[in-house]
Tab-separated table of C-alpha atoms in Angstrom:
chain	number	residue	atom	x	y	z
A	23	ARG	CA	0.859	-13.992	-11.415
A	24	GLU	CA	-2.851	-13.242	-11.587
A	25	ASP	CA	-3.830	-16.903	-11.215
A	26	GLY	CA	-2.269	-17.013	-7.738
A	27	LEU	CA	0.000	-19.975	-8.582
A	28	THR	CA	3.531	-19.917	-7.213
A	29	PRO	CA	6.192	-19.636	-9.934
A	30	SER	CA	9.339	-21.706	-9.690
A	31	LEU	CA	12.295	-20.417	-7.705
A	32	TYR	CA	14.299	-20.385	-10.944
A	33	THR	CA	11.722	-18.037	-12.542
A	34	VAL	CA	11.722	-15.663	-9.575
A	35	GLN	CA	15.537	-15.620	-9.563
A	36	GLY	CA	15.455	-14.667	-13.241
A	37	ILE	CA	13.047	-11.813	-12.480
A	38	LEU	CA	15.415	-10.604	-9.764
A	39	GLU	CA	18.375	-10.627	-12.130
A	40	MET	CA	16.398	-8.615	-14.697
A	41	ALA	CA	15.444	-6.088	-12.002
A	42	VAL	CA	19.080	-5.770	-10.884
A	43	ARG	CA	20.266	-5.179	-14.463
A	44	SER	CA	17.723	-2.362	-14.867
A	45	SER	CA	18.776	-0.579	-11.662
A	46	ASN	CA	21.885	1.131	-10.320
A	47	ALA	CA	22.792	-2.134	-8.595
A	48	ARG	CA	24.250	-3.337	-11.910
A	49	TYR	CA	27.327	-1.221	-11.167
A	50	LEU	CA	28.127	-3.243	-8.046
A	51	PRO	CA	30.864	-5.903	-8.204
A	52	VAL	CA	29.753	-9.065	-9.978
A	53	GLU	CA	30.808	-11.292	-7.057
A	54	ALA	CA	28.510	-9.297	-4.763
A	55	LEU	CA	25.498	-9.606	-7.108
A	56	ASP	CA	26.086	-13.348	-7.478
A	57	ARG	CA	25.556	-13.787	-3.724
A	58	LEU	CA	22.100	-12.165	-3.845
A	59	GLN	CA	19.527	-14.958	-3.772
A	60	VAL	CA	15.735	-15.279	-3.780
A	61	GLU	CA	13.978	-17.037	-0.928
A	62	LEU	CA	10.351	-18.228	-0.798
A	63	GLU	CA	9.515	-18.768	2.846
A	64	ASP	CA	7.340	-21.680	3.939
A	65	ASP	CA	5.902	-20.174	7.128
A	66	VAL	CA	3.033	-18.227	5.574
A	67	ASP	CA	-0.253	-17.546	7.320
A	68	ASP	CA	-2.861	-20.120	6.454
A	69	GLU	CA	-5.655	-17.756	7.464
A	70	SER	CA	-5.802	-15.896	4.160
A	71	GLU	CA	-6.806	-17.979	1.183
A	72	GLN	CA	-6.253	-14.946	-1.049
A	73	GLY	CA	-2.572	-14.805	-0.159
A	74	SER	CA	-0.075	-14.447	-2.968
A	75	TRP	CA	3.310	-16.050	-3.446
A	76	MET	CA	4.736	-12.541	-3.010
A	77	ASP	CA	3.770	-12.782	0.671
A	78	ARG	CA	6.496	-15.420	0.896
A	79	PHE	CA	9.062	-13.579	-1.212
A	80	ASN	CA	12.264	-12.416	0.428
A	81	LEU	CA	15.901	-11.791	-0.399
A	82	THR	CA	18.911	-13.381	1.215
A	83	TYR	CA	22.629	-12.813	0.819
A	84	LEU	CA	25.358	-15.428	0.981
A	85	VAL	CA	27.781	-13.682	3.334
A	86	PRO	CA	31.394	-14.731	2.699
A	87	SER	CA	34.021	-15.404	5.346
A	88	PRO	CA	35.080	-13.570	7.480
A	89	LEU	CA	32.185	-11.095	7.134
A	90	PHE	CA	29.706	-13.578	8.620
A	91	ALA	CA	31.187	-12.679	12.001
A	92	ILE	CA	29.588	-9.242	11.498
A	93	VAL	CA	26.524	-10.166	9.428
A	94	HIS	CA	25.612	-13.206	11.500
A	95	SER	CA	22.378	-15.225	11.294
A	96	GLU	CA	20.446	-12.968	13.688
A	97	ALA	CA	21.522	-9.897	11.729
A	98	MET	CA	20.408	-11.547	8.493
A	99	GLN	CA	16.957	-12.201	9.990
A	100	GLN	CA	16.686	-8.505	10.851
A	101	TYR	CA	17.689	-7.581	7.295
A	102	LYS	CA	14.959	-9.866	5.978
A	103	LEU	CA	12.346	-8.253	8.216
A	104	ILE	CA	13.381	-4.767	7.108
A	105	PHE	CA	13.370	-5.774	3.450
A	106	GLY	CA	9.980	-7.468	3.913
A	107	LEU	CA	8.476	-4.210	5.179
A	108	LEU	CA	9.986	-2.157	2.343
A	109	PHE	CA	8.883	-4.691	-0.275
A	110	ARG	CA	5.361	-4.779	1.144
A	111	LEU	CA	5.118	-0.983	1.040
A	112	LYS	CA	6.265	-0.921	-2.574
A	113	ARG	CA	3.852	-3.707	-3.470
A	114	VAL	CA	0.917	-1.903	-1.807
A	115	GLU	CA	1.886	1.290	-3.640
A	116	TYR	CA	1.800	-0.594	-6.957
A	117	GLN	CA	-1.614	-2.087	-6.142
A	118	LEU	CA	-3.047	1.326	-5.225
A	119	ASN	CA	-1.690	2.815	-8.446
A	120	SER	CA	-3.316	-0.022	-10.389
A	121	THR	CA	-6.695	0.726	-8.806
A	122	TRP	CA	-6.201	4.397	-9.723
A	123	ARG	CA	-5.691	3.412	-13.371
A	124	GLN	CA	-8.840	1.294	-13.227
A	125	GLY	CA	-10.781	4.146	-11.643
A	126	THR	CA	-9.630	6.605	-14.304
A	127	ALA	CA	-10.621	4.236	-17.103
A	128	LEU	CA	-14.001	3.647	-15.474
A	129	ASN	CA	-14.673	7.365	-15.020
A	130	HIS	CA	-13.909	8.038	-18.687
A	131	ALA	CA	-16.075	5.112	-19.806
A	132	LEU	CA	-18.941	6.258	-17.585
A	133	HIS	CA	-18.720	9.766	-19.027
A	134	ARG	CA	-18.789	8.396	-22.582
A	135	GLN	CA	-21.843	6.317	-21.752
A	136	ARG	CA	-23.660	9.389	-20.423
A	137	VAL	CA	-22.901	11.363	-23.555
A	138	GLU	CA	-24.024	8.516	-25.795
A	139	GLN	CA	-27.299	8.257	-23.880
A	140	GLY	CA	-27.874	12.017	-24.149
A	141	PHE	CA	-27.016	12.948	-20.560
A	142	ASP	CA	-24.219	15.264	-19.506
A	143	ASP	CA	-22.813	15.878	-16.014
A	144	HIS	CA	-24.861	19.072	-15.604
A	145	MET	CA	-28.137	17.276	-16.341
A	146	VAL	CA	-27.323	14.479	-13.892
A	147	GLN	CA	-26.494	16.903	-11.089
A	148	SER	CA	-29.126	19.591	-11.688
A	149	ILE	CA	-32.287	17.697	-12.644
A	150	GLY	CA	-31.403	14.234	-11.367
A	151	VAL	CA	-31.511	12.429	-14.703
A	152	ASN	CA	-30.934	8.729	-14.088
A	153	LYS	CA	-30.302	8.521	-10.322
A	154	ASN	CA	-28.148	5.423	-10.779
A	155	PHE	CA	-25.550	7.511	-12.606
A	156	GLU	CA	-25.467	9.858	-9.628
A	157	LYS	CA	-25.104	6.959	-7.164
A	158	ALA	CA	-22.273	5.431	-9.195
A	159	ASP	CA	-20.567	8.834	-9.274
A	160	CYS	CA	-20.864	9.123	-5.495
A	161	ILE	CA	-19.300	5.674	-4.951
A	162	LEU	CA	-16.452	6.444	-7.338
A	163	ARG	CA	-15.791	9.750	-5.578
A	164	LYS	CA	-15.690	8.168	-2.115
A	165	LEU	CA	-13.411	5.374	-3.316
A	166	SER	CA	-11.091	7.923	-4.894
A	167	ILE	CA	-10.857	9.947	-1.657
A	168	THR	CA	-10.151	6.816	0.400
A	169	ARG	CA	-7.562	5.604	-2.088
A	170	GLN	CA	-5.817	8.980	-2.048
A	171	SER	CA	-5.569	8.949	1.745
A	172	LEU	CA	-4.032	5.461	1.624
A	173	VAL	CA	-1.585	6.498	-1.103
A	174	HIS	CA	-0.651	9.495	1.049
A	175	PHE	CA	0.145	7.168	3.959
A	176	VAL	CA	2.167	4.693	1.879
A	177	THR	CA	4.276	7.244	-0.022
A	178	ASN	CA	5.131	9.254	3.086
A	179	MET	CA	5.975	6.103	5.042
A	180	GLU	CA	8.304	5.056	2.214
A	181	SER	CA	9.973	8.459	2.231
A	182	TYR	CA	10.425	8.334	6.004
A	183	LEU	CA	11.971	4.852	5.949
A	184	MET	CA	14.307	5.507	3.027
A	185	PHE	CA	15.549	8.991	3.937
A	186	GLY	CA	14.741	9.455	7.623
A	187	VAL	CA	15.823	6.006	8.795
A	188	LEU	CA	17.968	4.004	6.359
A	189	GLU	CA	20.040	6.804	4.853
A	190	VAL	CA	20.691	8.462	8.219
A	191	GLY	CA	21.458	5.116	9.875
A	192	TRP	CA	23.847	4.097	7.092
A	193	LYS	CA	25.743	7.366	7.381
A	194	THR	CA	26.128	6.816	11.127
A	195	LEU	CA	27.264	3.204	10.600
A	196	THR	CA	29.952	4.096	8.040
A	197	SER	CA	31.254	6.836	10.317
A	198	LYS	CA	31.558	4.439	13.281
A	199	VAL	CA	33.151	1.685	11.204
A	200	GLN	CA	35.783	4.090	9.881
A	201	SER	CA	36.609	5.278	13.390
A	202	ALA	CA	36.617	1.780	14.953
A	203	SER	CA	39.945	0.537	16.268
A	204	THR	CA	38.967	-3.093	16.978
A	205	PHE	CA	36.897	-5.767	15.272
A	206	ASP	CA	34.527	-5.881	18.264
A	207	GLU	CA	33.729	-2.201	17.784
A	208	VAL	CA	32.749	-2.891	14.169
A	209	ILE	CA	30.440	-5.729	15.255
A	210	HIS	CA	28.921	-3.545	17.969
A	211	ALA	CA	28.350	-0.660	15.532
A	212	HIS	CA	26.635	-2.951	13.034
A	213	ASN	CA	24.413	-4.528	15.703
A	214	ASN	CA	23.414	-1.082	16.975
A	215	TYR	CA	22.661	0.012	13.413
A	216	LEU	CA	20.272	-2.890	12.846
A	217	GLU	CA	18.564	-2.436	16.226
A	218	HIS	CA	18.090	1.252	15.530
A	219	VAL	CA	16.708	0.710	12.027
A	220	ALA	CA	14.354	-2.040	13.199
A	221	LYS	CA	13.051	0.161	16.009
A	222	MET	CA	12.497	3.169	13.743
A	223	CYS	CA	10.801	0.904	11.164
A	224	PHE	CA	8.235	-0.134	13.831
A	225	LEU	CA	9.205	-3.810	13.675
A	226	ALA	CA	7.497	-5.414	16.688
A	227	HIS	CA	10.082	-8.010	17.747
A	228	ASN	CA	12.644	-5.270	18.424
A	229	MET	CA	10.310	-3.116	20.489
A	230	ASP	CA	10.802	-2.636	24.200
A	231	ASN	CA	7.762	-0.574	25.192
A	232	SER	CA	4.035	-0.341	24.602
A	233	ASN	CA	4.248	2.754	22.405
A	234	ASN	CA	6.574	0.991	19.968
A	235	ASN	CA	4.446	-2.141	19.915
A	236	SER	CA	1.377	0.008	19.311
A	237	SER	CA	3.097	1.754	16.387
A	238	SER	CA	4.013	-1.602	14.883
A	239	SER	CA	0.486	-2.980	15.145
A	240	VAL	CA	-1.097	0.168	13.686
A	241	VAL	CA	1.291	0.164	10.695
A	242	GLU	CA	0.517	-3.530	10.144
A	243	VAL	CA	-3.236	-2.870	10.250
A	244	MET	CA	-2.863	0.076	7.858
A	245	LEU	CA	-0.997	-2.060	5.318
A	246	LYS	CA	-3.538	-4.876	5.630
A	247	MET	CA	-6.332	-2.347	5.150
A	248	CYS	CA	-4.634	-1.060	1.987
A	249	GLU	CA	-4.405	-4.605	0.608
A	250	ASP	CA	-8.063	-5.341	1.424
A	251	PHE	CA	-9.131	-2.062	-0.169
A	252	CYS	CA	-7.261	-2.951	-3.376
A	253	ILE	CA	-8.945	-6.374	-3.509
A	254	PHE	CA	-12.358	-4.807	-2.906
A	255	GLN	CA	-11.932	-2.079	-5.518
A	256	LYS	CA	-10.330	-4.398	-8.071
A	257	LYS	CA	-13.376	-6.656	-7.918
A	258	LEU	CA	-15.835	-3.797	-8.267
A	259	PHE	CA	-13.941	-2.050	-11.040
A	260	GLY	CA	-13.100	-5.275	-12.835
A	261	GLN	CA	-16.797	-6.171	-13.077
A	262	ALA	CA	-17.699	-2.675	-14.285
A	263	LEU	CA	-14.930	-2.555	-16.895
A	264	ASP	CA	-15.862	-6.016	-18.204
A	265	TRP	CA	-19.479	-4.891	-18.496
A	266	LEU	CA	-18.468	-1.676	-20.291
A	267	ASP	CA	-16.397	-3.710	-22.769
A	268	LYS	CA	-19.426	-5.868	-23.500
A	269	THR	CA	-21.740	-2.870	-23.943
A	270	ALA	CA	-19.189	-1.210	-26.250
A	271	GLN	CA	-19.098	-4.376	-28.346
A	272	LYS	CA	-22.915	-4.449	-28.508
A	273	ARG	CA	-22.943	-0.796	-29.537
A	274	ARG	CA	-20.464	-1.405	-32.352
A	275	GLU	CA	-22.516	-4.345	-33.583
A	276	ALA	CA	-25.684	-2.208	-33.505
A	277	GLN	CA	-23.973	0.584	-35.451
A	278	ARG	CA	-22.770	-1.912	-38.031
A	279	ARG	CA	-26.305	-3.262	-38.496
A	280	ILE	CA	-27.758	0.248	-38.754
A	281	ALA	CA	-25.198	1.127	-41.414
A	282	ALA	CA	-26.315	-1.976	-43.309
A	283	GLY	CA	-29.970	-0.832	-43.166
A	284	GLN	CA	-31.048	-3.276	-40.447
A	285	TRP	CA	-32.455	-2.834	-36.949
A	286	GLY	CA	-29.787	-1.766	-34.486
A	287	TYR	CA	-31.054	-4.050	-31.702
A	288	ASN	CA	-32.814	-7.270	-32.596
A	289	ASN	CA	-33.440	-8.359	-29.001
A	290	MET	CA	-34.645	-6.078	-26.191
A	291	GLY	CA	-32.892	-8.264	-23.631
A	292	TYR	CA	-29.691	-7.582	-25.527
A	293	ASP	CA	-30.087	-3.802	-25.287
A	294	ILE	CA	-27.135	-2.035	-23.689
A	295	HIS	CA	-29.478	0.328	-21.801
A	296	ASP	CA	-31.190	-2.416	-19.791
A	297	GLU	CA	-28.573	-2.213	-17.039
A	298	ASP	CA	-26.146	0.356	-15.654
A	299	ILE	CA	-22.986	0.211	-13.530
A	300	TYR	CA	-24.722	0.914	-10.231
A	301	THR	CA	-27.318	-1.821	-10.833
A	302	LEU	CA	-24.529	-4.215	-11.793
A	303	TRP	CA	-22.571	-3.424	-8.612
A	304	THR	CA	-25.615	-3.793	-6.376
A	305	LYS	CA	-26.640	-7.098	-7.925
A	306	SER	CA	-23.119	-8.508	-7.667
A	307	TRP	CA	-22.777	-7.274	-4.072
A	308	ASN	CA	-25.966	-9.011	-3.011
A	309	GLU	CA	-25.033	-12.243	-4.798
A	310	ASP	CA	-21.497	-12.815	-3.566
A	311	GLN	CA	-20.995	-10.705	-0.434
A	312	ASP	CA	-19.914	-13.839	1.409
A	313	GLU	CA	-17.389	-14.662	-1.308
A	314	ILE	CA	-15.756	-11.225	-1.017
A	315	ASN	CA	-15.462	-11.870	2.738
A	316	LEU	CA	-16.111	-8.312	3.798
A	317	ASN	CA	-18.043	-6.731	6.663
A	318	GLN	CA	-21.694	-7.734	6.518
A	319	SER	CA	-23.018	-4.279	5.634
A	320	SER	CA	-26.600	-3.949	4.463
A	321	ASN	CA	-25.646	-2.431	1.116
A	322	LEU	CA	-22.736	-1.350	-1.044
A	323	GLU	CA	-22.882	2.335	-0.047
A	324	GLU	CA	-22.550	1.441	3.629
A	325	GLU	CA	-19.531	-0.752	2.893
A	326	VAL	CA	-17.818	2.094	1.028
A	327	ASP	CA	-18.609	4.490	3.898
A	328	SER	CA	-17.325	1.924	6.400
A	329	ARG	CA	-14.009	1.608	4.603
A	330	SER	CA	-13.626	5.368	4.431
A	331	ALA	CA	-14.352	5.723	8.162
A	332	LYS	CA	-11.926	2.906	9.001
A	333	SER	CA	-9.171	4.565	6.975
A	334	ASN	CA	-9.762	7.838	8.824
A	335	PHE	CA	-9.754	6.076	12.206
A	336	MET	CA	-6.521	4.181	11.519
A	337	ALA	CA	-4.776	7.364	10.338
A	338	ARG	CA	-5.733	9.026	13.613
A	339	SER	CA	-4.559	5.984	15.588
A	340	LEU	CA	-1.185	5.948	13.819
A	341	LEU	CA	-0.603	9.642	14.406
A	342	LYS	CA	-1.637	9.338	18.055
A	343	THR	CA	0.884	6.551	18.671
A	344	LEU	CA	3.580	8.581	16.901
A	345	TYR	CA	2.798	11.588	19.089
A	346	ASP	CA	2.967	9.347	22.181
A	347	ARG	CA	6.279	7.930	21.043
A	348	MET	CA	7.761	11.398	20.510
A	349	ASN	CA	6.628	12.449	23.990
A	350	GLU	CA	8.006	9.385	25.770
A	351	THR	CA	11.443	10.990	26.382
A	352	GLY	CA	9.999	13.942	28.297
A	353	LEU	CA	12.623	16.331	26.870
A	354	SER	CA	11.982	19.998	27.381
A	355	ALA	CA	12.647	22.666	24.793
A	356	ALA	CA	15.703	23.781	26.762
A	357	ASP	CA	17.060	20.216	26.814
A	358	GLU	CA	16.624	19.984	23.045
A	359	ALA	CA	18.403	23.278	22.475
A	360	GLY	CA	21.330	22.659	24.820
A	361	SER	CA	22.018	18.947	24.668
A	362	THR	CA	23.823	16.877	22.096
A	363	SER	CA	22.223	13.940	20.370
A	364	ARG	CA	22.529	10.825	22.481
A	365	GLU	CA	22.681	7.314	21.095
A	366	SER	CA	19.203	6.115	20.226
A	367	THR	CA	20.329	2.510	20.153
A	368	HIS	CA	21.037	2.295	23.871
A	369	PRO	CA	18.724	-0.211	25.542
A	370	GLY	CA	16.038	1.449	27.614
A	371	HIS	CA	16.459	4.878	26.020
A	372	GLY	CA	13.797	6.674	24.032
A	373	PRO	CA	14.400	8.169	20.616
A	374	SER	CA	17.390	10.455	20.124
A	375	LEU	CA	16.947	14.066	19.084
A	376	ARG	CA	17.738	13.060	15.505
A	377	ASP	CA	15.102	10.313	15.654
A	378	LEU	CA	12.603	12.744	17.147
A	379	SER	CA	13.256	15.092	14.249
A	380	SER	CA	12.534	12.281	11.762
A	381	LEU	CA	9.333	11.342	13.590
A	382	ARG	CA	8.213	14.958	13.745
A	383	PHE	CA	8.765	15.330	10.014
A	384	LEU	CA	6.820	12.112	9.388
A	385	THR	CA	3.855	13.348	11.446
A	386	PHE	CA	4.011	16.673	9.598
A	387	GLN	CA	3.958	14.909	6.226
A	388	LEU	CA	1.072	12.655	7.252
A	389	ASP	CA	-0.928	15.523	8.756
A	390	PHE	CA	0.354	18.733	7.175
A	391	SER	CA	-3.037	20.468	7.573
A	392	ASP	CA	-3.519	19.362	11.222
A	393	TYR	CA	-6.821	17.751	10.239
A	394	TYR	CA	-6.152	14.488	12.087
A	395	LYS	CA	-4.628	16.320	15.052
A	396	LEU	CA	-7.864	18.266	15.506
A	397	GLU	CA	-9.821	15.000	15.237
A	398	ILE	CA	-7.573	13.416	17.891
A	399	ASN	CA	-8.168	16.362	20.225
A	400	LYS	CA	-11.916	15.927	19.752
A	401	ASP	CA	-11.638	12.273	20.779
A	402	VAL	CA	-9.762	13.130	24.004
């Protein structure tokens, strides 16, 4: 909900049921779907006043007897943490896509306004007609580049978790359950599965070393940065789109009056050309910078540059911690070629060869051009 109010648990449960019916989960047994319940947690952070009820959203499952001996309360807490991370990634992806739609609409509206005022892109760039148009273009371009880098992080992290962690882990779990000869072996296999998934998902409470904790904190900061960026851009773009709607309405009224043989604009203060998007952004930034609760930059351009630089720095930090984590085993190339994959869920062991392969593929996806790797080497 846009108003930030928490809907009733009954409403959220209804939304969940609609989502299940529109997915492949509808083919699961009815008794299994009936045990899937919505949970709105009470222990939310009081630090953020802009928090949404979706920060408290989670799923729980009513495990029947005797399965609760396998999926016990501690295991259910791990499932909730894993689901919380996946849900947050999907939510951030949706927010970033929404800001992209806003940016596209704003770019088209800005282009129309230029044409209507007699300026085209070539005139703005070559002879500097209306510098505010050029400044607005520059801000939009920088925001688009930053948003694309964040989308790149989120989509590749989703792909890694779904296919490099969950799917591989589930295949290993089913294989061990089928080969188990005792009930204790089934419990042990399931516990190892959850520990492995939690570790590979960078969930801090399951981490045993500094590299893992560092990975967890960097991923958390990256997601928080994505959410802050969406709030920042939504405010900027929302103001600009509202203003463009008003100017379009004024223009239609002026055209109607001209067609009726009257003056197009009766009031100079009502003229649509008195203000532009860049002036609107600057004025709003100066008026309510404290309300947005952002870094106290001297102007809007510096804030946009700061966010871009922070995104670049956090991407480098994440990749550096991933490189450190891959190197923590100290395996040589000969070891990798001649040894079999050991269990990655053993306490005190580093990642298995299979896990290293997943991490290597993740780092390749995040930095396929080696841009960040070169930046990391410069920092060393």
